[in-house]
CSV table of C-alpha atoms and ligand atoms in Angstrom, one decimal:
chain,number,residue,atom,x,y,z
P,1,MET,CA,16.4,-70.3,-26.2
P,2,ARG,CA,19.2,-72.9,-26.0
P,3,ASN,CA,22.3,-72.9,-28.2
P,4,SER,CA,23.2,-75.9,-30.4
P,5,ARG,CA,26.7,-77.3,-30.5
P,6,ILE,CA,28.6,-79.5,-32.8
P,7,ALA,CA,28.6,-82.8,-30.9
P,8,GLY,CA,30.3,-84.9,-33.7
P,9,VAL,CA,31.9,-84.3,-37.0
P,10,GLY,CA,33.1,-86.7,-39.8
P,11,HIS,CA,34.0,-86.9,-43.4
P,12,TYR,CA,34.4,-89.3,-46.3
P,13,VAL,CA,36.2,-89.0,-49.5
P,14,PRO,CA,36.4,-91.5,-52.4
P,15,GLU,CA,39.6,-93.5,-52.7
P,16,ASN,CA,40.2,-92.5,-56.3
P,17,VAL,CA,42.8,-89.8,-56.4
P,18,VAL,CA,43.0,-87.7,-59.6
P,19,THR,CA,46.1,-85.5,-59.9
P,20,ASN,CA,46.7,-82.5,-62.1
P,21,LYS,CA,48.9,-84.6,-64.3
P,22,ASP,CA,46.0,-87.0,-64.8
P,23,LEU,CA,43.9,-84.0,-66.1
P,24,GLU,CA,46.7,-83.0,-68.5
P,25,LYS,CA,45.9,-86.2,-70.4
P,26,LEU,CA,42.3,-85.1,-70.9
P,27,MET,CA,42.6,-81.4,-71.7
P,28,ASP,CA,45.1,-78.7,-72.5
P,29,THR,CA,46.1,-77.7,-69.0
P,30,SER,CA,49.2,-78.1,-66.8
P,31,ASP,CA,50.0,-79.0,-63.2
P,32,GLU,CA,51.8,-75.7,-63.0
P,33,TRP,CA,48.8,-73.6,-64.1
P,34,ILE,CA,46.4,-75.4,-61.7
P,35,ARG,CA,48.7,-75.1,-58.7
P,36,GLU,CA,49.6,-71.5,-59.4
P,37,ARG,CA,46.0,-70.3,-60.0
P,38,THR,CA,44.1,-72.4,-57.5
P,39,GLY,CA,46.5,-74.2,-55.1
P,40,ILE,CA,45.0,-77.6,-56.1
P,41,VAL,CA,47.3,-80.6,-56.4
P,42,GLU,CA,44.8,-83.4,-56.5
P,43,ARG,CA,41.2,-84.2,-55.9
P,44,ARG,CA,39.0,-87.3,-55.4
P,45,TYR,CA,36.6,-88.7,-58.0
P,46,PHE,CA,33.8,-91.1,-57.2
P,47,GLN,CA,33.8,-94.8,-58.2
P,48,GLU,CA,30.7,-95.9,-60.0
P,49,GLY,CA,29.0,-98.7,-58.0
P,50,VAL,CA,30.8,-97.7,-54.8
P,51,ASP,CA,30.1,-94.0,-54.2
P,52,THR,CA,26.8,-92.0,-54.4
P,53,THR,CA,26.0,-88.6,-53.1
P,54,ALA,CA,23.7,-90.1,-50.5
P,55,ASN,CA,26.0,-92.9,-49.4
P,56,MET,CA,29.1,-90.7,-49.1
P,57,GLY,CA,26.9,-88.4,-46.9
P,58,ALA,CA,25.9,-91.5,-44.8
P,59,ALA,CA,29.6,-92.5,-44.4
P,60,ALA,CA,30.5,-89.1,-43.1
P,61,ALA,CA,27.3,-89.0,-40.9
P,62,ARG,CA,28.2,-92.4,-39.3
P,63,LYS,CA,31.5,-91.0,-38.1
P,64,ALA,CA,29.8,-87.8,-36.8
P,65,ILE,CA,27.2,-89.9,-35.0
P,66,GLN,CA,29.9,-92.1,-33.4
P,67,MET,CA,31.9,-89.1,-32.2
P,68,ALA,CA,28.7,-87.6,-30.7
P,69,GLY,CA,28.3,-90.9,-28.7
P,70,LEU,CA,24.9,-91.4,-30.4
P,71,GLU,CA,23.3,-94.1,-32.5
P,72,PRO,CA,21.5,-93.4,-35.8
P,73,LYS,CA,18.2,-94.0,-34.1
P,74,ASP,CA,18.9,-90.9,-31.9
P,75,ILE,CA,18.8,-88.6,-34.9
P,76,ASP,CA,15.6,-86.4,-35.1
P,77,MET,CA,16.2,-84.7,-38.5
P,78,ILE,CA,18.4,-84.6,-41.5
P,79,VAL,CA,19.4,-81.5,-43.4
P,80,PHE,CA,21.3,-82.4,-46.5
P,81,ALA,CA,23.2,-79.8,-48.6
P,82,THR,CA,24.2,-80.6,-52.2
P,83,LEU,CA,24.2,-79.2,-55.7
P,84,SER,CA,24.7,-82.7,-57.1
P,85,PRO,CA,21.8,-84.8,-55.8
P,86,ASP,CA,21.6,-88.5,-56.8
P,87,TYR,CA,18.3,-87.8,-58.7
P,88,VAL,CA,16.4,-84.7,-59.9
P,89,PHE,CA,13.9,-85.7,-57.2
P,90,PRO,CA,13.5,-86.9,-54.5
P,91,GLY,CA,16.4,-85.2,-52.7
P,92,SER,CA,19.4,-87.0,-51.4
P,93,GLY,CA,18.3,-86.5,-47.7
P,94,VAL,CA,15.7,-89.2,-48.0
P,95,LEU,CA,18.1,-91.5,-49.8
P,96,MET,CA,20.6,-91.0,-47.0
P,97,GLN,CA,17.9,-91.6,-44.4
P,98,ARG,CA,17.2,-95.0,-46.1
P,99,GLU,CA,20.9,-95.8,-46.2
P,100,LEU,CA,21.2,-95.1,-42.4
P,101,GLY,CA,18.1,-97.2,-41.7
P,102,LEU,CA,16.1,-94.3,-40.3
P,103,LYS,CA,12.4,-94.1,-40.6
P,104,ASN,CA,9.9,-91.2,-40.4
P,105,ILE,CA,12.2,-88.4,-39.3
P,106,PRO,CA,12.2,-85.3,-41.6
P,107,ALA,CA,14.8,-85.0,-44.3
P,108,LEU,CA,15.3,-81.6,-45.9
P,109,ASP,CA,17.5,-80.9,-48.9
P,110,VAL,CA,19.3,-77.5,-49.1
P,111,ARG,CA,20.3,-76.0,-52.5
P,112,ASN,CA,22.8,-73.3,-51.8
P,113,GLN,CA,25.9,-74.6,-53.5
P,114,CYS,CA,29.2,-73.6,-51.8
P,115,SER,CA,27.3,-71.9,-49.0
P,116,GLY,CA,25.0,-74.9,-48.7
P,117,PHE,CA,26.6,-76.4,-45.6
P,118,VAL,CA,26.6,-73.2,-43.6
P,119,TYR,CA,23.0,-72.5,-44.6
P,120,ALA,CA,22.1,-76.1,-43.6
P,121,LEU,CA,23.9,-75.6,-40.3
P,122,SER,CA,21.8,-72.5,-39.7
P,123,VAL,CA,18.6,-74.4,-40.4
P,124,GLY,CA,19.5,-77.2,-38.0
P,125,ASP,CA,20.5,-74.6,-35.4
P,126,GLN,CA,17.1,-73.0,-35.5
P,127,PHE,CA,15.3,-76.3,-34.9
P,128,ILE,CA,17.5,-76.9,-31.8
P,129,LYS,CA,17.1,-73.4,-30.5
P,130,THR,CA,13.3,-73.6,-30.6
P,131,GLY,CA,13.4,-77.0,-28.8
P,132,MET,CA,11.7,-78.8,-31.6
P,133,TYR,CA,14.5,-81.4,-32.1
P,134,ASN,CA,17.6,-82.6,-30.1
P,135,ASN,CA,19.9,-84.3,-32.5
P,136,ILE,CA,20.2,-83.1,-36.1
P,137,LEU,CA,22.5,-84.4,-38.9
P,138,VAL,CA,23.8,-81.7,-41.1
P,139,VAL,CA,25.5,-83.1,-44.2
P,140,GLY,CA,27.2,-81.7,-47.3
P,141,SER,CA,28.0,-84.2,-50.1
P,142,GLU,CA,28.9,-83.8,-53.7
P,143,ILE,CA,29.7,-85.8,-56.8
P,144,HIS,CA,31.0,-83.3,-59.3
P,145,SER,CA,33.1,-85.6,-61.5
P,146,THR,CA,30.2,-86.9,-63.5
P,147,GLY,CA,29.0,-83.4,-64.4
P,148,LEU,CA,32.2,-81.7,-65.7
P,149,ASP,CA,33.4,-80.9,-69.2
P,150,PHE,CA,36.7,-82.7,-69.5
P,151,SER,CA,37.5,-81.2,-72.9
P,152,THR,CA,39.7,-78.1,-73.2
P,153,ARG,CA,36.5,-76.0,-73.4
P,154,GLY,CA,35.7,-76.8,-69.8
P,155,ARG,CA,39.2,-76.5,-68.3
P,156,GLY,CA,38.6,-73.2,-66.5
P,157,VAL,CA,36.0,-74.9,-64.3
P,158,SER,CA,36.6,-78.7,-64.4
P,159,VAL,CA,40.1,-78.6,-62.8
P,160,ILE,CA,38.7,-77.0,-59.7
P,161,PHE,CA,36.0,-79.4,-58.5
P,162,GLY,CA,36.2,-82.7,-56.6
P,163,ASP,CA,34.0,-85.2,-54.9
P,164,GLY,CA,33.5,-85.9,-51.1
P,165,ALA,CA,31.2,-85.5,-48.1
P,166,GLY,CA,31.3,-84.1,-44.6
P,167,ALA,CA,28.8,-84.1,-41.7
P,168,VAL,CA,28.1,-82.9,-38.2
P,169,VAL,CA,25.7,-83.8,-35.5
P,170,LEU,CA,24.1,-80.8,-33.8
P,171,SER,CA,22.9,-81.3,-30.3
P,172,PRO,CA,21.8,-78.9,-27.5
P,173,SER,CA,24.6,-77.0,-25.7
P,174,ASP,CA,24.6,-77.1,-21.9
P,175,SER,CA,25.5,-73.4,-21.9
P,176,ASN,CA,24.5,-70.3,-23.9
P,177,ASP,CA,28.2,-69.2,-24.0
P,178,LYS,CA,29.1,-72.4,-25.9
P,179,GLY,CA,28.1,-73.9,-29.2
P,180,ILE,CA,26.9,-72.0,-32.3
P,181,LEU,CA,26.9,-68.4,-31.2
P,182,SER,CA,25.3,-67.0,-34.4
P,183,THR,CA,24.8,-67.7,-38.1
P,184,HIS,CA,24.6,-65.1,-40.9
P,185,LEU,CA,23.1,-65.9,-44.3
P,186,HIS,CA,23.1,-63.7,-47.5
P,187,ALA,CA,22.2,-64.0,-51.2
P,188,ASP,CA,22.2,-61.9,-54.3
P,189,GLY,CA,20.3,-63.5,-57.2
P,190,GLU,CA,21.5,-60.7,-59.5
P,191,PHE,CA,24.5,-62.9,-60.2
P,192,ALA,CA,22.6,-66.2,-60.5
P,193,GLU,CA,24.0,-67.1,-64.0
P,194,GLU,CA,27.6,-66.1,-63.3
P,195,LEU,CA,28.2,-69.5,-61.7
P,196,ALA,CA,25.6,-72.0,-62.8
P,197,VAL,CA,24.5,-75.1,-64.7
P,198,THR,CA,21.4,-74.0,-66.7
P,199,ALA,CA,20.5,-77.3,-68.4
P,200,PRO,CA,18.3,-79.3,-68.1
P,201,ASN,CA,16.0,-76.3,-67.9
P,202,SER,CA,12.3,-76.6,-66.9
P,203,ASN,CA,11.5,-73.3,-68.6
P,204,LYS,CA,12.1,-74.9,-72.0
P,205,LYS,CA,9.5,-77.0,-73.7
P,206,GLU,CA,12.1,-79.7,-73.9
P,207,ARG,CA,14.0,-79.7,-70.7
P,208,LEU,CA,17.0,-81.5,-72.2
P,209,THR,CA,18.0,-81.3,-75.8
P,210,HIS,CA,20.9,-82.5,-77.9
P,211,GLU,CA,21.8,-78.8,-78.4
P,212,MET,CA,22.2,-78.2,-74.7
P,213,ILE,CA,24.6,-81.2,-74.6
P,214,ASP,CA,26.5,-80.0,-77.6
P,215,ASP,CA,26.8,-76.3,-76.6
P,216,GLY,CA,28.0,-77.3,-73.1
P,217,SER,CA,25.1,-75.8,-71.1
P,218,VAL,CA,24.7,-79.1,-69.2
P,219,TYR,CA,28.2,-78.3,-67.7
P,220,PRO,CA,29.0,-75.6,-65.1
P,221,TYR,CA,29.6,-72.1,-66.4
P,222,MET,CA,31.7,-69.8,-64.2
P,223,ASN,CA,32.7,-66.2,-64.7
P,224,GLY,CA,35.9,-66.9,-62.7
P,225,ASN,CA,37.0,-63.3,-62.5
P,226,MET,CA,33.7,-62.0,-61.2
P,227,VAL,CA,33.3,-64.9,-58.7
P,228,PHE,CA,36.8,-64.1,-57.5
P,229,LYS,CA,36.1,-60.4,-57.0
P,230,HIS,CA,32.9,-60.9,-55.1
P,231,ALA,CA,34.3,-63.7,-53.0
P,232,VAL,CA,37.2,-61.6,-51.7
P,233,THR,CA,34.7,-58.9,-50.6
P,234,ARG,CA,32.0,-61.1,-49.2
P,235,PHE,CA,34.1,-63.5,-47.2
P,236,PRO,CA,35.7,-60.8,-44.9
P,237,GLU,CA,32.4,-59.0,-44.7
P,238,VAL,CA,30.4,-62.0,-43.4
P,239,ILE,CA,33.2,-63.1,-41.1
P,240,GLU,CA,33.3,-59.5,-39.6
P,241,GLU,CA,29.5,-59.6,-39.3
P,242,ALA,CA,29.8,-62.7,-37.1
P,243,LEU,CA,32.6,-61.3,-35.0
P,244,ASN,CA,30.8,-57.9,-34.5
P,245,LYS,CA,27.5,-59.6,-33.5
P,246,ASN,CA,29.3,-61.4,-30.7
P,247,GLY,CA,31.7,-58.6,-29.7
P,248,TYR,CA,34.9,-60.3,-31.0
P,249,LYS,CA,37.8,-59.1,-33.1
P,250,PRO,CA,39.7,-61.1,-35.8
P,251,GLU,CA,42.5,-61.9,-33.4
P,252,ASP,CA,40.0,-63.7,-31.1
P,253,ILE,CA,39.5,-66.4,-33.8
P,254,ASP,CA,41.3,-69.6,-33.0
P,255,LEU,CA,40.5,-71.3,-36.3
P,256,LEU,CA,38.9,-70.0,-39.5
P,257,VAL,CA,37.4,-72.7,-41.7
P,258,PRO,CA,36.6,-71.1,-45.0
P,259,HIS,CA,34.9,-72.8,-47.9
P,260,GLN,CA,37.8,-74.2,-50.0
P,261,ALA,CA,37.2,-72.3,-53.2
P,262,ASN,CA,40.7,-71.3,-54.2
P,263,LEU,CA,43.9,-71.0,-52.2
P,264,ARG,CA,44.4,-67.5,-53.6
P,265,ILE,CA,41.0,-66.5,-52.2
P,266,THR,CA,41.8,-68.0,-48.8
P,267,SER,CA,45.2,-66.2,-48.7
P,268,PHE,CA,43.5,-62.9,-49.5
P,269,ILE,CA,41.0,-63.4,-46.7
P,270,GLN,CA,43.8,-64.4,-44.3
P,271,GLN,CA,45.7,-61.2,-45.1
P,272,LYS,CA,42.7,-59.0,-45.0
P,273,MET,CA,41.7,-60.3,-41.6
P,274,GLY,CA,45.4,-60.2,-40.4
P,275,LEU,CA,45.3,-63.9,-39.4
P,276,PRO,CA,48.4,-66.1,-39.2
P,277,THR,CA,48.5,-69.2,-41.5
P,278,GLU,CA,48.1,-71.6,-38.6
P,279,LYS,CA,44.7,-70.1,-37.8
P,280,VAL,CA,43.3,-70.7,-41.3
P,281,MET,CA,42.3,-74.2,-42.4
P,282,SER,CA,43.3,-75.2,-46.0
P,283,ASN,CA,43.0,-78.6,-47.6
P,284,ILE,CA,42.0,-77.6,-51.1
P,285,GLN,CA,45.4,-78.9,-52.2
P,286,LYS,CA,44.1,-82.5,-51.6
P,287,TYR,CA,40.4,-82.2,-52.5
P,288,GLY,CA,39.8,-79.2,-54.8
P,289,ASN,CA,36.5,-77.4,-54.3
P,290,THR,CA,33.9,-79.9,-53.1
P,291,THR,CA,31.2,-77.1,-52.8
P,292,ALA,CA,28.7,-78.0,-50.0
P,293,ALA,CA,31.1,-80.7,-48.7
P,294,SER,CA,34.1,-78.4,-48.4
P,295,VAL,CA,33.4,-76.7,-45.0
P,296,PRO,CA,32.5,-79.9,-43.2
P,297,ILE,CA,35.4,-81.9,-44.7
P,298,ALA,CA,37.8,-79.1,-43.7
P,299,LEU,CA,36.2,-78.9,-40.2
P,300,SER,CA,36.5,-82.6,-39.7
P,301,GLU,CA,40.1,-82.7,-40.8
P,302,ALA,CA,41.0,-79.8,-38.6
P,303,TYR,CA,39.4,-81.6,-35.7
P,304,GLU,CA,41.3,-84.8,-36.5
P,305,GLU,CA,44.6,-82.9,-36.7
P,306,GLY,CA,44.0,-81.5,-33.2
P,307,ARG,CA,43.6,-78.0,-34.5
P,308,ILE,CA,40.3,-77.5,-32.5
P,309,LYS,CA,40.2,-77.7,-28.7
P,310,GLU,CA,37.4,-77.2,-26.3
P,311,GLY,CA,36.8,-73.5,-25.7
P,312,ASP,CA,38.2,-72.5,-29.1
P,313,LEU,CA,36.5,-69.8,-31.2
P,314,VAL,CA,35.9,-71.3,-34.6
P,315,CYS,CA,34.5,-69.4,-37.6
P,316,LEU,CA,33.0,-71.1,-40.6
P,317,ALA,CA,32.5,-69.0,-43.8
P,318,ALA,CA,31.4,-69.7,-47.3
P,319,PHE,CA,30.7,-68.0,-50.6
P,320,GLY,CA,29.4,-69.4,-53.9
P,321,SER,CA,26.9,-69.7,-56.6
P,322,GLY,CA,23.7,-67.7,-56.3
P,323,PHE,CA,25.6,-65.7,-55.3
P,324,THR,CA,25.2,-66.8,-51.7
P,325,TRP,CA,27.5,-66.3,-48.7
P,326,ALA,CA,27.3,-67.2,-45.0
P,327,SER,CA,29.1,-67.6,-41.8
P,328,ALA,CA,28.8,-69.3,-38.4
P,329,LEU,CA,30.7,-68.4,-35.2
P,330,ILE,CA,31.1,-71.3,-32.8
P,331,ARG,CA,32.5,-71.5,-29.3
P,332,TRP,CA,33.7,-75.2,-29.3
E,1,COA,N1,44.7,-74.7,-67.7
E,1,COA,C1,45.4,-73.9,-68.4
E,1,COA,N2,44.9,-72.7,-68.8
E,1,COA,C2,43.7,-72.3,-68.4
E,1,COA,C3,42.9,-73.1,-67.6
E,1,COA,C4,43.4,-74.4,-67.2
E,1,COA,N3,42.8,-75.3,-66.5
E,1,COA,N4,41.7,-72.5,-67.4
E,1,COA,C5,41.8,-71.3,-68.0
E,1,COA,N5,43.0,-71.2,-68.6
E,1,COA,C6,43.5,-70.1,-69.4
E,1,COA,C7,42.4,-69.2,-70.0
E,1,COA,O1,41.8,-69.8,-71.1
E,1,COA,C8,43.1,-67.9,-70.2
E,1,COA,O2,43.8,-68.0,-71.4
E,1,COA,P1,43.9,-66.7,-72.4
E,1,COA,O3,44.6,-65.7,-71.6
E,1,COA,O4,44.7,-67.3,-73.5
E,1,COA,O5,42.5,-66.4,-72.7
E,1,COA,C9,44.1,-67.8,-69.1
E,1,COA,O6,44.2,-69.2,-68.6
E,1,COA,C10,43.7,-67.0,-67.9
E,1,COA,O7,42.3,-67.2,-67.6
E,1,COA,P2,41.6,-66.5,-66.5
E,1,COA,O8,40.2,-67.1,-66.3
E,1,COA,O9,41.7,-65.0,-66.6
E,1,COA,O10,42.5,-66.9,-65.2
E,1,COA,P3,42.4,-66.5,-63.7
E,1,COA,O11,43.7,-66.0,-63.3
E,1,COA,O12,41.2,-65.6,-63.5
E,1,COA,O13,42.1,-67.8,-63.0
E,1,COA,C11,40.3,-69.0,-62.0
E,1,COA,C12,40.9,-68.6,-63.3
E,1,COA,C13,39.1,-69.8,-62.3
E,1,COA,C14,41.3,-69.9,-61.3
E,1,COA,C15,40.0,-67.8,-61.1
E,1,COA,O14,39.3,-66.9,-61.8
E,1,COA,C16,39.3,-68.1,-59.9
E,1,COA,O15,39.8,-68.8,-59.0
E,1,COA,N6,38.0,-67.7,-59.7
E,1,COA,C17,37.2,-68.0,-58.6
E,1,COA,C18,36.7,-69.4,-58.8
E,1,COA,C19,36.1,-70.0,-57.6
E,1,COA,O16,36.5,-69.8,-56.5
E,1,COA,N7,35.0,-70.7,-57.9
E,1,COA,C20,34.3,-71.4,-56.9
E,1,COA,C21,33.3,-70.5,-56.4
E,1,COA,S1,32.9,-70.8,-54.8
């Protein structure tokens, strides 16, 4: 079986910058609280009529395709990770396919929230390993800003999330020592409702009621403390799993690209793994938590900043709603 490699990577974020100070005007919060608890300074929010989940994914994908030296017609499959699809159905993968002018290739949506991109990467990797496809677009794209409670009731969640998209092109690697060395996926549905949006709800006779809107169940609920506790355990665990599988130690990592959940979570992982700051990618300060888009945006920025060179050992890791968690170890 052949390995897949990341042949191209790209990202797109909306132009509209929203600072913590801007949020102070909408709810009882402060720049100081948000910076101290999360590390976030600003985030991007979509512009109606300009940005959609699918077209932001397409913008990121075009950059990844260009870096790979390919054209859209060379793409054999789309795997699209999002928790904020344009429509309830069909998925955003087919909308992005249309946006890119592609016809007849498969488009698969992945629903694994903050771990969505790493799950999607693993799906793409399997299709390349088996030889079924050669060039696969793996995309994470999110519009959170239209689904947040901007009253004080929602402040514990709403200040965290932002909009954006990232993408990679997966292609076959010319060597089995290079490319994606392994992926590791986990889930524990026991905690499904600890970080969730439970309305509209297909188990109710009326999927969407005025009551659901009034009581806030159309907005994300997060048990922040519980998410934090699980995240700081699962991140190191799944990173170590990837290292052990391939016979590496934490010090062999050249760059860790964790899901950008919270700067305190990232600092905790960094300390636990004994990694220096320059080996851990952080851009949550600029974008907040963009769930499925966060890992590919961070990877794309790290690449642009020259922090990834050929031959580097790069580890991607994510944790989020589900709970789900995942990692991928890549020899670049
Ligand atoms: N601005 C000001 N105050 C806020 C606030 C905000 N945006 N959000 C919550 N508060 C208040 C709370 O109401 C609470 O007030 P009280 O003590 O009067 O009741 C106080 O701040 C502390 O709240 P708490 O939730 O205990 O804070 P915390 O230190 O746990 O930080 C999170 C909250 C959300 C930042 C933290 O739990 C966290 O990062 N969790 C993980 C979240 C995450 O990573 N999610 C993504 C999953 S991938």
